[in-house]
Coordinates of C-alpha atoms in Angstrom, one line a residue:
M15 CA -11.2 -23.6 -4.3
L16 CA -13.9 -21.6 -6.1
T17 CA -16.6 -21.4 -3.1
F18 CA -13.8 -20.0 -1.0
I19 CA -12.3 -17.1 -3.6
A20 CA -16.4 -16.4 -4.3
K21 CA -16.6 -15.6 -0.9
R22 CA -13.5 -13.6 -0.6
V23 CA -14.4 -11.6 -3.8
V24 CA -18.3 -11.1 -2.4
S25 CA -16.8 -10.0 1.4
G26 CA -14.5 -7.6 -0.6
A27 CA -17.3 -6.0 -2.4
I28 CA -18.6 -5.2 0.6
L29 CA -15.8 -4.0 2.0
L30 CA -15.3 -1.5 -0.6
L31 CA -18.9 0.1 -1.0
V32 CA -18.6 0.1 3.1
I33 CA -15.3 2.1 3.1
C34 CA -16.5 4.3 0.4
A35 CA -19.9 5.1 2.4
L36 CA -18.0 5.9 5.2
A37 CA -15.4 8.3 3.5
Y38 CA -18.3 9.8 1.6
T39 CA -19.9 10.6 4.8
L40 CA -16.7 12.0 6.4
L41 CA -15.6 14.2 3.7
F42 CA -19.4 15.5 3.8
F43 CA -19.5 16.3 7.2
S44 CA -15.8 18.0 7.1
G45 CA -17.3 21.4 7.8
T46 CA -15.2 23.1 4.5
N47 CA -17.5 25.3 2.5
I48 CA -16.5 23.9 -1.0
A49 CA -18.2 26.3 -3.2
R50 CA -16.5 29.1 -1.3
N51 CA -13.3 28.0 -1.9
L52 CA -14.0 27.6 -5.0
A53 CA -16.1 30.5 -5.7
G54 CA -13.2 32.9 -4.5
D55 CA -13.4 35.1 -1.1
Q56 CA -14.4 38.1 -3.5
A57 CA -17.8 36.1 -4.9
T58 CA -21.3 37.1 -3.6
E59 CA -23.2 34.7 -1.6
E60 CA -25.6 34.5 -4.4
Q61 CA -22.4 33.2 -6.9
V62 CA -21.6 31.1 -4.1
A63 CA -25.1 29.2 -3.9
Y64 CA -24.8 28.6 -7.5
R65 CA -21.8 27.5 -7.3
A66 CA -22.5 24.8 -4.5
Q67 CA -26.2 24.0 -6.7
E68 CA -24.0 23.5 -9.9
L69 CA -21.4 20.7 -7.9
G70 CA -24.8 19.4 -6.2
L71 CA -23.7 20.2 -3.0
D72 CA -27.4 21.4 -2.1
R73 CA -28.6 17.9 -2.1
P74 CA -29.2 15.4 0.8
L75 CA -26.0 13.1 1.5
V76 CA -27.9 9.8 0.5
E77 CA -29.2 11.2 -2.5
R78 CA -25.3 12.5 -3.4
F79 CA -24.0 9.3 -2.4
F80 CA -25.8 7.0 -4.6
S81 CA -25.9 9.0 -7.6
W82 CA -22.1 8.7 -7.1
L83 CA -21.8 5.2 -6.9
A84 CA -24.3 4.9 -9.6
S85 CA -21.6 6.7 -11.7
A86 CA -18.1 5.3 -10.2
A87 CA -20.1 1.4 -10.8
S88 CA -20.1 2.9 -14.8
G89 CA -16.8 3.5 -14.5
D90 CA -17.2 7.2 -14.4
L91 CA -15.6 8.7 -11.1
G92 CA -16.5 12.3 -12.0
T93 CA -14.2 15.5 -13.0
S94 CA -12.1 17.3 -10.5
W95 CA -13.4 20.4 -9.0
F96 CA -10.3 22.5 -9.4
T97 CA -8.2 21.0 -12.1
A98 CA -11.3 20.3 -14.1
Q99 CA -9.5 16.9 -15.5
P100 CA -11.0 13.5 -15.3
V101 CA -10.7 11.4 -12.2
T102 CA -10.2 8.5 -14.3
A103 CA -7.3 10.0 -15.9
T104 CA -5.8 11.5 -12.9
I105 CA -5.7 8.1 -11.2
G106 CA -4.2 6.5 -14.7
D107 CA -1.8 8.8 -14.6
R108 CA -0.7 8.8 -11.2
L109 CA -1.3 5.4 -10.0
P110 CA 1.5 3.3 -12.2
V111 CA 3.7 5.3 -10.2
T112 CA 2.8 4.4 -7.0
L113 CA 2.7 1.0 -7.7
V114 CA 6.1 0.4 -9.2
I115 CA 7.5 2.0 -6.0
V116 CA 5.4 -0.3 -4.0
T117 CA 5.9 -3.5 -6.3
V118 CA 9.6 -3.3 -6.5
S119 CA 9.8 -2.3 -2.6
I120 CA 7.5 -5.2 -1.8
L121 CA 9.7 -7.5 -3.8
L122 CA 12.9 -6.4 -2.4
T123 CA 11.7 -6.6 1.0
A124 CA 10.6 -10.4 0.4
L125 CA 13.7 -11.3 -1.1
V126 CA 15.9 -9.6 1.5
A127 CA 13.7 -10.1 5.0
A128 CA 13.0 -13.9 3.7
A129 CA 16.7 -14.2 3.4
I130 CA 18.1 -12.5 6.5
G131 CA 14.9 -14.2 8.8
V132 CA 16.0 -17.5 7.6
A133 CA 19.4 -17.3 8.1
A134 CA 19.0 -15.9 11.6
A135 CA 16.8 -18.5 12.6
V136 CA 19.1 -21.4 11.3
R137 CA 22.2 -20.3 12.2
G138 CA 21.3 -18.6 15.2
G139 CA 24.3 -17.3 17.4
W140 CA 26.0 -14.1 16.6
V141 CA 24.1 -14.0 13.6
D142 CA 20.5 -14.4 15.6
R143 CA 21.6 -11.7 17.7
A144 CA 22.8 -9.0 15.1
V145 CA 19.6 -9.4 12.8
Q146 CA 17.5 -8.7 16.1
V147 CA 20.0 -6.1 17.0
G148 CA 19.2 -4.2 13.2
S149 CA 15.5 -4.8 13.3
I150 CA 15.2 -3.0 16.5
A151 CA 17.5 0.2 15.1
G152 CA 15.6 -0.2 11.8
D153 CA 12.2 0.1 13.6
I154 CA 13.5 3.2 15.4
V155 CA 13.9 5.4 12.7
P156 CA 10.8 6.3 10.6
N157 CA 11.1 5.5 6.3
F158 CA 11.2 9.8 6.1
V159 CA 13.9 10.4 8.2
L160 CA 15.5 7.9 6.1
A161 CA 14.5 9.7 2.8
L162 CA 15.9 13.1 4.1
A163 CA 19.2 11.2 4.9
L164 CA 19.3 9.7 1.5
V165 CA 18.9 13.0 -0.2
I166 CA 21.8 14.2 2.1
I167 CA 24.2 12.2 1.3
F168 CA 23.2 10.7 -2.5
A169 CA 21.7 13.6 -3.8
I170 CA 23.2 16.6 -2.5
N171 CA 26.5 15.6 -1.3
L172 CA 27.5 12.9 -4.0
D173 CA 25.2 14.0 -6.8
V174 CA 24.3 10.2 -7.6
F175 CA 20.7 10.3 -7.5
P176 CA 18.1 13.9 -8.5
A177 CA 17.3 14.8 -5.0
V178 CA 13.3 15.5 -6.9
S179 CA 11.6 12.8 -9.3
T180 CA 12.1 13.7 -12.9
I181 CA 9.6 11.6 -14.0
A182 CA 7.1 12.8 -17.0
P183 CA 4.7 11.2 -19.7
G184 CA 6.9 8.7 -21.9
A185 CA 9.9 9.1 -19.8
P186 CA 12.2 6.4 -20.4
P187 CA 13.5 3.6 -18.0
S188 CA 16.9 5.6 -17.1
V189 CA 14.9 8.4 -15.6
W190 CA 12.1 6.1 -13.7
I191 CA 15.2 4.0 -12.3
A192 CA 17.5 7.3 -11.2
S193 CA 13.9 8.7 -9.9
L194 CA 12.8 6.1 -8.1
T195 CA 16.1 4.3 -6.6
L196 CA 16.4 6.5 -3.3
P197 CA 12.5 6.5 -2.5
V198 CA 12.8 2.5 -2.7
I199 CA 15.4 2.5 -0.7
A200 CA 14.1 4.2 1.7
I201 CA 10.5 2.1 1.7
V202 CA 12.3 -1.2 1.7
I203 CA 14.8 -0.5 4.7
S204 CA 11.8 0.3 7.2
A205 CA 10.0 -2.8 5.5
V206 CA 12.9 -5.3 6.1
T207 CA 13.4 -4.5 9.4
G208 CA 9.7 -4.7 9.9
S209 CA 9.5 -8.2 8.6
T210 CA 12.6 -10.1 9.2
Q211 CA 11.5 -10.5 12.9
Q212 CA 8.2 -12.1 11.6
F213 CA 10.5 -14.7 9.0
R214 CA 12.8 -15.5 11.8
S215 CA 9.7 -16.2 14.1
A216 CA 7.9 -18.3 11.9
V217 CA 11.0 -20.6 10.5
L218 CA 12.0 -21.1 13.9
A219 CA 8.2 -21.9 15.4
Q220 CA 8.8 -24.9 12.0
L221 CA 11.9 -25.9 13.1
E222 CA 11.3 -26.8 16.4
K223 CA 8.4 -28.9 15.1
E224 CA 7.9 -32.7 15.8
Y225 CA 8.0 -33.3 11.8
V226 CA 11.3 -32.0 11.8
R227 CA 12.6 -34.4 14.4
T228 CA 11.7 -37.0 12.3
L229 CA 12.8 -36.0 9.3
R230 CA 16.2 -35.6 10.7
S231 CA 15.8 -39.1 12.8
R232 CA 15.1 -40.5 8.9
G233 CA 18.8 -38.8 7.8
I234 CA 17.3 -36.4 5.4
G235 CA 19.5 -33.7 5.3
E236 CA 19.0 -30.4 6.9
G237 CA 18.9 -28.2 3.4
E238 CA 16.0 -30.6 2.1
I239 CA 14.2 -30.1 5.3
L240 CA 14.4 -26.3 4.8
F241 CA 13.8 -25.7 1.8
A242 CA 11.1 -28.5 1.0
H243 CA 9.1 -29.0 4.3
V244 CA 10.0 -25.7 6.7
L245 CA 9.6 -23.3 4.0
K246 CA 7.0 -24.4 2.3
N247 CA 5.3 -24.6 6.2
A248 CA 6.0 -20.8 7.3
A249 CA 5.2 -19.3 4.3
P250 CA 1.6 -18.6 4.8
A251 CA 2.9 -16.5 7.7
G252 CA 5.5 -14.6 6.0
L253 CA 2.6 -13.8 2.7
T254 CA 0.3 -12.1 5.3
V255 CA 3.2 -10.4 6.8
L256 CA 4.4 -8.7 3.4
S257 CA 0.2 -8.1 2.6
L258 CA 0.4 -6.2 5.4
Q259 CA 3.8 -4.2 4.4
F260 CA 2.1 -3.7 1.1
I261 CA -0.8 -2.1 2.6
G262 CA 1.4 -0.3 5.1
M263 CA 3.5 0.8 2.0
L264 CA 0.5 2.3 0.3
G265 CA -0.1 4.9 3.4
G266 CA 3.7 5.4 4.0
V267 CA 4.3 6.1 0.3
V268 CA 2.2 9.3 0.9
I269 CA 5.3 11.1 2.8
V270 CA 8.1 9.9 0.5
E271 CA 6.4 11.0 -2.9
K272 CA 6.1 14.4 -1.0
I273 CA 9.8 14.5 0.0
F274 CA 10.7 13.4 -3.6
S275 CA 8.1 15.0 -5.3
I276 CA 6.9 12.2 -7.1
P277 CA 4.0 12.7 -9.4
G278 CA 2.1 9.4 -7.6
I279 CA -1.2 8.8 -6.3
G280 CA -0.1 9.7 -2.5
S281 CA 0.7 13.2 -3.1
T282 CA -2.4 13.6 -5.4
A283 CA -4.7 12.3 -2.0
V284 CA -2.4 14.8 -0.1
S285 CA -3.2 17.8 -2.8
A286 CA -7.0 16.6 -2.7
T287 CA -7.4 16.6 0.3
S288 CA -6.3 20.2 1.3
Q289 CA -8.5 21.5 -1.3
S290 CA -11.3 19.4 -0.4
D291 CA -11.8 18.1 -4.1
I292 CA -14.5 15.1 -3.1
P293 CA -14.3 13.5 -6.6
V294 CA -10.3 13.2 -6.7
I295 CA -10.3 12.0 -2.7
M296 CA -13.1 9.3 -3.5
G297 CA -11.1 8.3 -6.4
V298 CA -8.2 7.8 -4.9
V299 CA -10.2 5.8 -1.9
I300 CA -11.8 3.3 -4.1
A301 CA -8.0 2.9 -6.1
T302 CA -6.3 2.1 -3.1
V303 CA -9.2 0.0 -1.7
I304 CA -9.7 -2.2 -4.7
I305 CA -5.8 -2.8 -4.6
V306 CA -5.8 -3.8 -1.1
I307 CA -9.1 -6.1 -1.6
I308 CA -6.9 -7.5 -4.6
V309 CA -3.8 -8.4 -2.8
N310 CA -5.9 -10.0 0.2
L311 CA -7.2 -12.1 -2.3
L312 CA -4.0 -13.3 -4.1
V313 CA -2.9 -14.1 -0.3
D314 CA -5.9 -15.8 0.8
I315 CA -5.6 -18.0 -2.6
A316 CA -1.8 -18.5 -2.0
N317 CA -2.5 -19.3 1.7
G318 CA -5.5 -21.5 0.8
W319 CA -3.5 -23.4 -2.0
L320 CA -0.2 -23.9 0.7
N321 CA -2.7 -24.9 3.4
P322 CA -6.0 -26.5 2.7
K323 CA -7.5 -25.8 6.2
V324 CA -7.5 -22.4 5.7
R325 CA -9.9 -22.9 2.9
V326 CA -12.4 -24.6 5.5
S327 CA -11.6 -22.0 8.1

């Protein structure tokens, strides 16, 4: 098992290095004159050149990347070119908000999608048909449309929740709950409709296996077969789906954060990208990739524990 985990850690470190190199290269060739944006339209060419030299923009790409990489490896992600705030502090302030949204959303998605998917697979009939119709209907509606509908109904018309986030440093739990309820609901509805079919298919595939018929022929109850055998064997497929949903949520939360004015890492990424604030963009990239690697590692460990054949493969 330790060899299995070590291999996953090494492959994750290589993936992180490759993505950082690609992101830095793409930003280098974005064509944006960052020094001009920082110096202002009224600045002279000498002032723009001085600003570029000050930021190191006149150095070759490889030299700049390895300089940034050496600093990042020591925990220093640099300073924002536009706010002059340390990138690590900015990420540290914004990342917890996004992680709360995504973590709560994925836990609710796992509970609801697993319950509905198992019910559809076991009960069949009208329950299965209703779940399939609901899943298709949910897939058609994007989460930003759901978010806007929730704002109109529960924030504007009913005035139950705030239309925009009021989260601030040191805010009490009640403010967090009030500000994040509608965003989480918007994300969970989309994720549940996408995951339920996968849970249903995984359980159905196990129910058709020979070992289930053998257990039934021995007089073992349906409940014991389902919870002691079927769900355990279907769990790897469910975990894989949830890991993909988690990665999708990290990307999709950007839109939801913008709609509800939530100070998360998604809205930070959008603002930094519009300004070509490379230190902040790279900080968001490295934080996001590390989270994705950790989630995939945990899923691989769980799958390896549930199914030893995964460790061999």
